[in-house]
């Protein structure tokens, strides 16, 4: 009884692995961007707006 060659299994696995990795990478990137980066930049920008307003008013 001969052993049947496995054809295309490695290619399908590689495509699945790459698709899953790209999907998870993009999802984690969006999660970081909108839950960490954007709020931190908003907090920084608000601080500098308040600082500039205080500086123009002569408080610093």
PDB file of C-alpha atoms in Angstrom:
ATOM      1  CA  UNK A   1       0.000   0.000   0.000  1.00  0.00           C
ATOM      2  CA  UNK A   2       1.810   3.150  -1.182  1.00  0.00           C
ATOM      3  CA  UNK A   3       1.786   6.391   0.804  1.00  0.00           C
ATOM      4  CA  UNK A   4      -0.053   9.181  -0.965  1.00  0.00           C
ATOM      5  CA  UNK A   5       1.938  12.423  -1.274  1.00  0.00           C
ATOM      6  CA  UNK A   6       0.583  15.415   0.589  1.00  0.00           C
ATOM      7  CA  UNK A   7       0.187  18.092  -2.051  1.00  0.00           C
ATOM      8  CA  UNK A   8      -0.488  21.748  -1.238  1.00  0.00           C
ATOM      9  CA  UNK A   9      -0.747  21.294   2.528  1.00  0.00           C
ATOM     10  CA  UNK A  10       2.313  23.425   3.290  1.00  0.00           C
ATOM     11  CA  UNK A  11       1.112  26.213   1.006  1.00  0.00           C
ATOM     12  CA  UNK A  12      -2.372  26.259   2.585  1.00  0.00           C
ATOM     13  CA  UNK A  13      -0.846  26.310   6.079  1.00  0.00           C
ATOM     14  CA  UNK A  14       1.503  29.131   5.108  1.00  0.00           C
ATOM     15  CA  UNK A  15      -1.326  31.207   3.647  1.00  0.00           C
ATOM     16  CA  UNK A  16      -3.461  30.602   6.748  1.00  0.00           C
ATOM     17  CA  UNK A  17      -0.591  31.504   9.092  1.00  0.00           C
ATOM     18  CA  UNK A  18       0.192  34.692   7.192  1.00  0.00           C
ATOM     19  CA  UNK A  19      -3.471  35.707   7.042  1.00  0.00           C
ATOM     20  CA  UNK A  20      -3.950  35.155  10.761  1.00  0.00           C
ATOM     21  CA  UNK A  21      -0.728  37.003  11.607  1.00  0.00           C
ATOM     22  CA  UNK A  22      -1.634  39.990   9.439  1.00  0.00           C
ATOM     23  CA  UNK A  23      -5.172  40.100  10.825  1.00  0.00           C
ATOM     24  CA  UNK A  24      -3.992  39.976  14.430  1.00  0.00           C
ATOM     25  CA  UNK A  25      -1.237  42.503  13.772  1.00  0.00           C
ATOM     26  CA  UNK A  26      -3.597  45.022  12.203  1.00  0.00           C
ATOM     27  CA  UNK A  27      -6.170  44.476  14.960  1.00  0.00           C
ATOM     28  CA  UNK A  28      -3.586  45.024  17.698  1.00  0.00           C
ATOM     29  CA  UNK A  29      -2.293  48.086  15.870  1.00  0.00           C
ATOM     30  CA  UNK A  30      -5.755  49.637  15.766  1.00  0.00           C
ATOM     31  CA  UNK A  31      -6.318  48.747  19.421  1.00  0.00           C
ATOM     32  CA  UNK A  32      -3.062  50.452  20.450  1.00  0.00           C
ATOM     33  CA  UNK A  33      -3.614  53.468  18.210  1.00  0.00           C
ATOM     34  CA  UNK A  34      -7.113  54.296  19.398  1.00  0.00           C
ATOM     35  CA  UNK A  35      -6.842  53.246  23.055  1.00  0.00           C
ATOM     36  CA  UNK A  36      -3.305  54.455  23.905  1.00  0.00           C
ATOM     37  CA  UNK A  37      -1.766  56.732  21.284  1.00  0.00           C
ATOM     38  CA  UNK A  38      -4.660  59.066  20.433  1.00  0.00           C
ATOM     39  CA  UNK A  39      -5.637  59.724  24.098  1.00  0.00           C
ATOM     40  CA  UNK A  40      -1.983  60.415  25.000  1.00  0.00           C
ATOM     41  CA  UNK A  41      -1.607  62.871  22.122  1.00  0.00           C
ATOM     42  CA  UNK A  42      -4.878  64.584  23.070  1.00  0.00           C
ATOM     43  CA  UNK A  43      -3.695  64.925  26.670  1.00  0.00           C
ATOM     44  CA  UNK A  44      -0.363  66.390  25.479  1.00  0.00           C
ATOM     45  CA  UNK A  45      -2.047  68.807  23.081  1.00  0.00           C
ATOM     46  CA  UNK A  46      -4.513  69.947  25.758  1.00  0.00           C
ATOM     47  CA  UNK A  47      -1.622  70.590  28.155  1.00  0.00           C
ATOM     48  CA  UNK A  48       0.232  72.731  25.628  1.00  0.00           C
ATOM     49  CA  UNK A  49      -2.920  74.657  24.684  1.00  0.00           C
ATOM     50  CA  UNK A  50      -3.507  75.434  28.352  1.00  0.00           C
ATOM     51  CA  UNK A  51       0.178  76.327  28.792  1.00  0.00           C
ATOM     52  CA  UNK A  52       0.143  78.704  25.811  1.00  0.00           C
ATOM     53  CA  UNK A  53      -3.058  80.370  27.022  1.00  0.00           C
ATOM     54  CA  UNK A  54      -1.533  80.838  30.470  1.00  0.00           C
ATOM     55  CA  UNK A  55       1.699  82.163  28.924  1.00  0.00           C
ATOM     56  CA  UNK A  56      -0.190  84.694  26.787  1.00  0.00           C
ATOM     57  CA  UNK A  57      -2.166  85.821  29.829  1.00  0.00           C
ATOM     58  CA  UNK A  58       1.122  86.559  31.606  1.00  0.00           C
ATOM     59  CA  UNK A  59       0.881  83.793  34.170  1.00  0.00           C
ATOM     60  CA  UNK A  60       4.187  82.102  33.392  1.00  0.00           C
TER      61      UNK A  60
END
